[in-house]
PDB file of C-alpha atoms in Angstrom:
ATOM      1  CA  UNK A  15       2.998  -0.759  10.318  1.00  0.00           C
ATOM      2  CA  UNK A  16       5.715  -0.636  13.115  1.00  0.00           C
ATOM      3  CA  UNK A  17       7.877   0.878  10.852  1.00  0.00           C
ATOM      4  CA  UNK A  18       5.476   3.608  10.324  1.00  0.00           C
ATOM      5  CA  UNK A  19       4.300   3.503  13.990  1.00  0.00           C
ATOM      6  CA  UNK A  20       7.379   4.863  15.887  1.00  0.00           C
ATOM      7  CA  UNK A  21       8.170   8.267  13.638  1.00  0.00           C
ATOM      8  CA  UNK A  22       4.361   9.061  13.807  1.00  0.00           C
ATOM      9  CA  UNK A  23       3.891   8.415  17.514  1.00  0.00           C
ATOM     10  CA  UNK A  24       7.075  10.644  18.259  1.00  0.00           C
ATOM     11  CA  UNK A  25       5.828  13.674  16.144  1.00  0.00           C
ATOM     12  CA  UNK A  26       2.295  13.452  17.040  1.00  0.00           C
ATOM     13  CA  UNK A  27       3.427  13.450  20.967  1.00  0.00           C
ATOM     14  CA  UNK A  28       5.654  15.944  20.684  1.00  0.00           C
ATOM     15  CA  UNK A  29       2.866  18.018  18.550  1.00  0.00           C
ATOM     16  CA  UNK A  30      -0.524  16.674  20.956  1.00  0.00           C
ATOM     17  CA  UNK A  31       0.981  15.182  24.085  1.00  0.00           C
ATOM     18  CA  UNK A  32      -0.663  12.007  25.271  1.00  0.00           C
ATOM     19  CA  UNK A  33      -3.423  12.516  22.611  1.00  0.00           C
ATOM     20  CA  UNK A  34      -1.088  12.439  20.014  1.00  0.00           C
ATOM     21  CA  UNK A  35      -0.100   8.823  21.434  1.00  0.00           C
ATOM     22  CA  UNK A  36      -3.537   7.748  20.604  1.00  0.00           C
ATOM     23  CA  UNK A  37      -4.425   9.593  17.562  1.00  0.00           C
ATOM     24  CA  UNK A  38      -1.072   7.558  15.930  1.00  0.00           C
ATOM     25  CA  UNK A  39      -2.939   4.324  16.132  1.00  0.00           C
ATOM     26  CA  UNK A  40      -5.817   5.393  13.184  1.00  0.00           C
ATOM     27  CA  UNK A  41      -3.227   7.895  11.333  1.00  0.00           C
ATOM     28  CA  UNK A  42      -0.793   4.592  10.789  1.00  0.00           C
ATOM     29  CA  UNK A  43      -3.697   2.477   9.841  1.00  0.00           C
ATOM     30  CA  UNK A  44      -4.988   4.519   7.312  1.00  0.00           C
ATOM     31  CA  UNK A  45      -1.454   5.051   5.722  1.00  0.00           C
ATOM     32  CA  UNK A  46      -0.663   1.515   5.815  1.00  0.00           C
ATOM     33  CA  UNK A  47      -4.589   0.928   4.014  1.00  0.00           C
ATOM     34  CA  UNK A  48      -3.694   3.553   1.370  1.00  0.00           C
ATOM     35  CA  UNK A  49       0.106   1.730   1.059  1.00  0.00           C
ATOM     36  CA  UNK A  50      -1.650  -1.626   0.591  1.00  0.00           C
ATOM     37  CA  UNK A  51      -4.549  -0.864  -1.292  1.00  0.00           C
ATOM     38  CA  UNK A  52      -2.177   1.035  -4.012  1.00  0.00           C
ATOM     39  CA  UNK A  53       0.642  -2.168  -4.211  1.00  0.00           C
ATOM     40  CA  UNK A  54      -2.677  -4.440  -4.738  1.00  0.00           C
ATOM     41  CA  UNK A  55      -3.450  -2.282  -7.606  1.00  0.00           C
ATOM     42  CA  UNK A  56       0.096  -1.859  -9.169  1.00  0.00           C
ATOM     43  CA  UNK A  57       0.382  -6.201  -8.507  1.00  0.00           C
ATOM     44  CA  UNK A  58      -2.785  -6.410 -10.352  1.00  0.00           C
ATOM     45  CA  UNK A  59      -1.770  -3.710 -13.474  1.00  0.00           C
ATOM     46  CA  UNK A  60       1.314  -5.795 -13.875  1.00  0.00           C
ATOM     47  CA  UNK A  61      -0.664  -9.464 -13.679  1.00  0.00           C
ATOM     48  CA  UNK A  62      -3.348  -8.000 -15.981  1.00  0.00           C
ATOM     49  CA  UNK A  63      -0.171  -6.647 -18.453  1.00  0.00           C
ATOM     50  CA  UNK A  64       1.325 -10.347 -18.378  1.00  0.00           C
ATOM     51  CA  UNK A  65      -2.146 -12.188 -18.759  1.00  0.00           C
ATOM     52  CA  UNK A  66      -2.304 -10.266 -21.949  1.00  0.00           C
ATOM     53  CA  UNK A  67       0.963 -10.597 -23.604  1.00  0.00           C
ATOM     54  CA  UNK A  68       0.921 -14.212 -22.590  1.00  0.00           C
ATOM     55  CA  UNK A  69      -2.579 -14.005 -24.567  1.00  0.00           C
ATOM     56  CA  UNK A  70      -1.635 -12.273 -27.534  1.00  0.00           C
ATOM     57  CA  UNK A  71       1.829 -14.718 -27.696  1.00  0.00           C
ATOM     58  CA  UNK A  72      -0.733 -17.464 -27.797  1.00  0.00           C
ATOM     59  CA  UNK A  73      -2.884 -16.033 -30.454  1.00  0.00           C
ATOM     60  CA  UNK A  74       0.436 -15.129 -32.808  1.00  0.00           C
ATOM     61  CA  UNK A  75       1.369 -19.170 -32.589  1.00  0.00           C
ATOM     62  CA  UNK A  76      -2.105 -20.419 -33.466  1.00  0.00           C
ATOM     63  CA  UNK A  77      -2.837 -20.940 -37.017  1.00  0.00           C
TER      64      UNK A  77
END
């Protein structure tokens, strides 16, 4: 989040003033809550991809 934190706090001052200061706070946290929610899913599409070739490999071997 601080990486996010510093560029949005310096454009939303220089675009709100002090408000701007405090609007950054929610504006990072929902970008960092999108940024996490979509590398959970992507983690999860590639763990789902490997649970099933590792389930079709062991169908192919049983007789």
């Amino acid at each position: 989040q601080l990486v996010l934190f510093i560029p949005i706090v310096l454009l939303f001052v220089k675009r709100w003033g002090v408000l701007g200061a405090w609007l950054a706070y929610p504006a990072v946290d929902v970008i960092a809550a999108i940024t996490g929610f979509m590398y959970i899913r992507r983690v999860r599409e590639d763990i789902n991809e490997h649970v099933e070739k590792v389930k079709s490999a062991k169908l192919a071997v049983e007789p």
